[in-house]
mmCIF file of C-alpha atoms in Angstrom:
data_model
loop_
_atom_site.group_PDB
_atom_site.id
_atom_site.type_symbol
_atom_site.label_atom_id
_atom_site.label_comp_id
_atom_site.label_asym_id
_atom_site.label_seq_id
_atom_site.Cartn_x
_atom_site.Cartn_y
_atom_site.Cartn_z
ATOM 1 C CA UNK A 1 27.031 -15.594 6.115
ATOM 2 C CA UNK A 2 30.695 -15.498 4.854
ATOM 3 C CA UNK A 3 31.850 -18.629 3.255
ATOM 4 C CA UNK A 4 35.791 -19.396 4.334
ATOM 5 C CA UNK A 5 37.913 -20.486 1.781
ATOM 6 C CA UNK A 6 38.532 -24.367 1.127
ATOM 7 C CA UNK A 7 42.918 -24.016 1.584
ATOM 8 C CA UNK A 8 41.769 -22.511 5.228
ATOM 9 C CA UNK A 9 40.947 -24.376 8.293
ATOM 10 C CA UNK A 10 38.068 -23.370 10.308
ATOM 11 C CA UNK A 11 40.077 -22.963 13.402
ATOM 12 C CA UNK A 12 42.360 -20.672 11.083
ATOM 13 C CA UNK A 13 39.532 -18.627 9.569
ATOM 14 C CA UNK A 14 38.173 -18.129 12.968
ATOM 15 C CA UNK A 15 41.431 -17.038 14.461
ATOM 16 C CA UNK A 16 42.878 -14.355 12.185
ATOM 17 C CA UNK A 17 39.085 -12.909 11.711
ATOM 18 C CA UNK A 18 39.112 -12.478 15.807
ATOM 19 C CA UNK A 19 42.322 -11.185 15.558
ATOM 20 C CA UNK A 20 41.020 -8.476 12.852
ATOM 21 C CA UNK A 21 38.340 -7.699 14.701
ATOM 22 C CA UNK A 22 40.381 -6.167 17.182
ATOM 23 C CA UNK A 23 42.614 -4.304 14.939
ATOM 24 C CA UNK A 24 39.451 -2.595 13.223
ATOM 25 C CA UNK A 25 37.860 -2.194 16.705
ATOM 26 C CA UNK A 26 41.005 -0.568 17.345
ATOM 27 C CA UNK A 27 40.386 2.047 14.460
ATOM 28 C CA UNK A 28 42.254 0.136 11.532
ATOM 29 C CA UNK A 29 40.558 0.831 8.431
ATOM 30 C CA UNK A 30 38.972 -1.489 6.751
ATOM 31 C CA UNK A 31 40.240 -3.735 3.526
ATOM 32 C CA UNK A 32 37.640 -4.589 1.827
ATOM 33 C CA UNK A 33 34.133 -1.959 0.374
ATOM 34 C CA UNK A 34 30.697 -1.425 2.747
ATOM 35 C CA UNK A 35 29.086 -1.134 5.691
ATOM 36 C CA UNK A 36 28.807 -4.139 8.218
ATOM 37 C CA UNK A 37 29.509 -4.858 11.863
ATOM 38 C CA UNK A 38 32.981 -5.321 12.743
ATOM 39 C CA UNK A 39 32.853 -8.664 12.764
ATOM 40 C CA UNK A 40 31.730 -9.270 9.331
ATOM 41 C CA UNK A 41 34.048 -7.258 7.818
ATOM 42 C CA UNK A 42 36.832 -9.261 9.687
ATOM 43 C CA UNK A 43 35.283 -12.425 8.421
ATOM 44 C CA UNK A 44 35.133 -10.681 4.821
ATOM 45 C CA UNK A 45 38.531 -9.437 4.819
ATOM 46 C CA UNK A 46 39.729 -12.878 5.868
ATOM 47 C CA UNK A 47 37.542 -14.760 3.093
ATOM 48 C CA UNK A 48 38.997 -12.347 0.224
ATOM 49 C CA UNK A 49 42.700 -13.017 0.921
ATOM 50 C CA UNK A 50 42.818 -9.627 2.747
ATOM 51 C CA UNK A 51 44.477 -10.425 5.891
ATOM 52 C CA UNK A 52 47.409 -13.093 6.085
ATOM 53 C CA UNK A 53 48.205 -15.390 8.880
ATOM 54 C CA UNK A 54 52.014 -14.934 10.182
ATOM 55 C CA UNK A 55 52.964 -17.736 8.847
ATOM 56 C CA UNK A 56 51.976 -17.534 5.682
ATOM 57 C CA UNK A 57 53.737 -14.052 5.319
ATOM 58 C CA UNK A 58 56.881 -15.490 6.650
ATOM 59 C CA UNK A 59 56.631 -18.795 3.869
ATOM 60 C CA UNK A 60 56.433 -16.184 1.636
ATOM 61 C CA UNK A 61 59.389 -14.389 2.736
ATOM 62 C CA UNK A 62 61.344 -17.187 2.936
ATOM 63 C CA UNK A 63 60.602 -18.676 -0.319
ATOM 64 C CA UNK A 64 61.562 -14.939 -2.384
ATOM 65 C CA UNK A 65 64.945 -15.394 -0.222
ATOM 66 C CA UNK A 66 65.669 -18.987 -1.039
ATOM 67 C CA UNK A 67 68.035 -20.086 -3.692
#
Protein backbone atom coordinates (compact mmCIF):
# COMPACT_ATOMS: atom_id res chain seq x y z
CA UNK A 1 0.00 0.00 0.00
CA UNK A 2 1.26 3.57 -0.82
CA UNK A 3 0.76 6.04 1.89
CA UNK A 4 -0.36 9.70 0.28
CA UNK A 5 1.16 12.53 1.66
CA UNK A 6 -0.58 14.58 4.60
CA UNK A 7 -0.51 18.39 2.35
CA UNK A 8 -2.61 16.09 -0.33
CA UNK A 9 -6.22 15.38 -0.36
CA UNK A 10 -7.40 12.00 -1.08
CA UNK A 11 -9.54 13.09 -3.91
CA UNK A 12 -6.20 14.84 -5.18
CA UNK A 13 -3.92 11.83 -4.70
CA UNK A 14 -6.43 9.74 -6.42
CA UNK A 15 -6.82 12.05 -9.34
CA UNK A 16 -3.33 12.89 -10.60
CA UNK A 17 -2.29 9.00 -9.87
CA UNK A 18 -5.33 8.07 -12.49
CA UNK A 19 -4.20 10.61 -14.57
CA UNK A 20 -0.49 9.01 -14.51
CA UNK A 21 -1.65 5.92 -15.04
CA UNK A 22 -2.64 6.76 -18.35
CA UNK A 23 0.39 8.60 -19.34
CA UNK A 24 2.61 5.44 -18.37
CA UNK A 25 -0.04 3.16 -19.97
CA UNK A 26 0.57 5.35 -22.76
CA UNK A 27 4.41 4.44 -22.81
CA UNK A 28 5.73 7.39 -20.52
CA UNK A 29 8.55 6.21 -18.61
CA UNK A 30 8.45 5.89 -15.36
CA UNK A 31 9.78 8.48 -12.42
CA UNK A 32 10.51 6.73 -9.82
CA UNK A 33 13.05 2.88 -9.52
CA UNK A 34 11.28 -0.92 -9.87
CA UNK A 35 9.00 -3.08 -11.09
CA UNK A 36 5.17 -2.78 -10.21
CA UNK A 37 1.85 -2.61 -12.01
CA UNK A 38 1.05 0.56 -13.54
CA UNK A 39 -0.95 1.61 -11.07
CA UNK A 40 1.40 1.47 -8.27
CA UNK A 41 3.92 3.19 -9.80
CA UNK A 42 1.38 6.07 -10.50
CA UNK A 43 0.45 6.00 -6.87
CA UNK A 44 4.37 5.96 -6.07
CA UNK A 45 5.28 8.64 -8.32
CA UNK A 46 2.47 10.74 -6.88
CA UNK A 47 3.47 9.94 -3.09
CA UNK A 48 7.28 10.99 -3.82
CA UNK A 49 6.52 14.48 -5.19
CA UNK A 50 7.06 13.05 -8.72
CA UNK A 51 4.14 14.23 -10.56
CA UNK A 52 2.56 17.80 -9.90
CA UNK A 53 -1.00 18.78 -10.11
CA UNK A 54 -1.58 21.86 -12.68
CA UNK A 55 -2.12 23.97 -10.28
CA UNK A 56 0.50 23.62 -8.26
CA UNK A 57 2.94 24.09 -11.29
CA UNK A 58 1.18 27.21 -12.24
CA UNK A 59 1.45 28.68 -8.18
CA UNK A 60 4.79 28.03 -8.74
CA UNK A 61 5.12 29.89 -11.84
CA UNK A 62 3.40 32.62 -10.69
CA UNK A 63 5.10 33.10 -7.49
CA UNK A 64 9.02 33.08 -9.44
CA UNK A 65 7.19 35.92 -11.66
CA UNK A 66 5.76 37.99 -8.88
CA UNK A 67 7.37 41.07 -7.53
Amino acid sequence: MVKRPDDLGAFAFVTLARLRVLQLAQGCTPRVPGVHTIAVMAQMEVAAGEVKSEDDLTESLLGAVAP
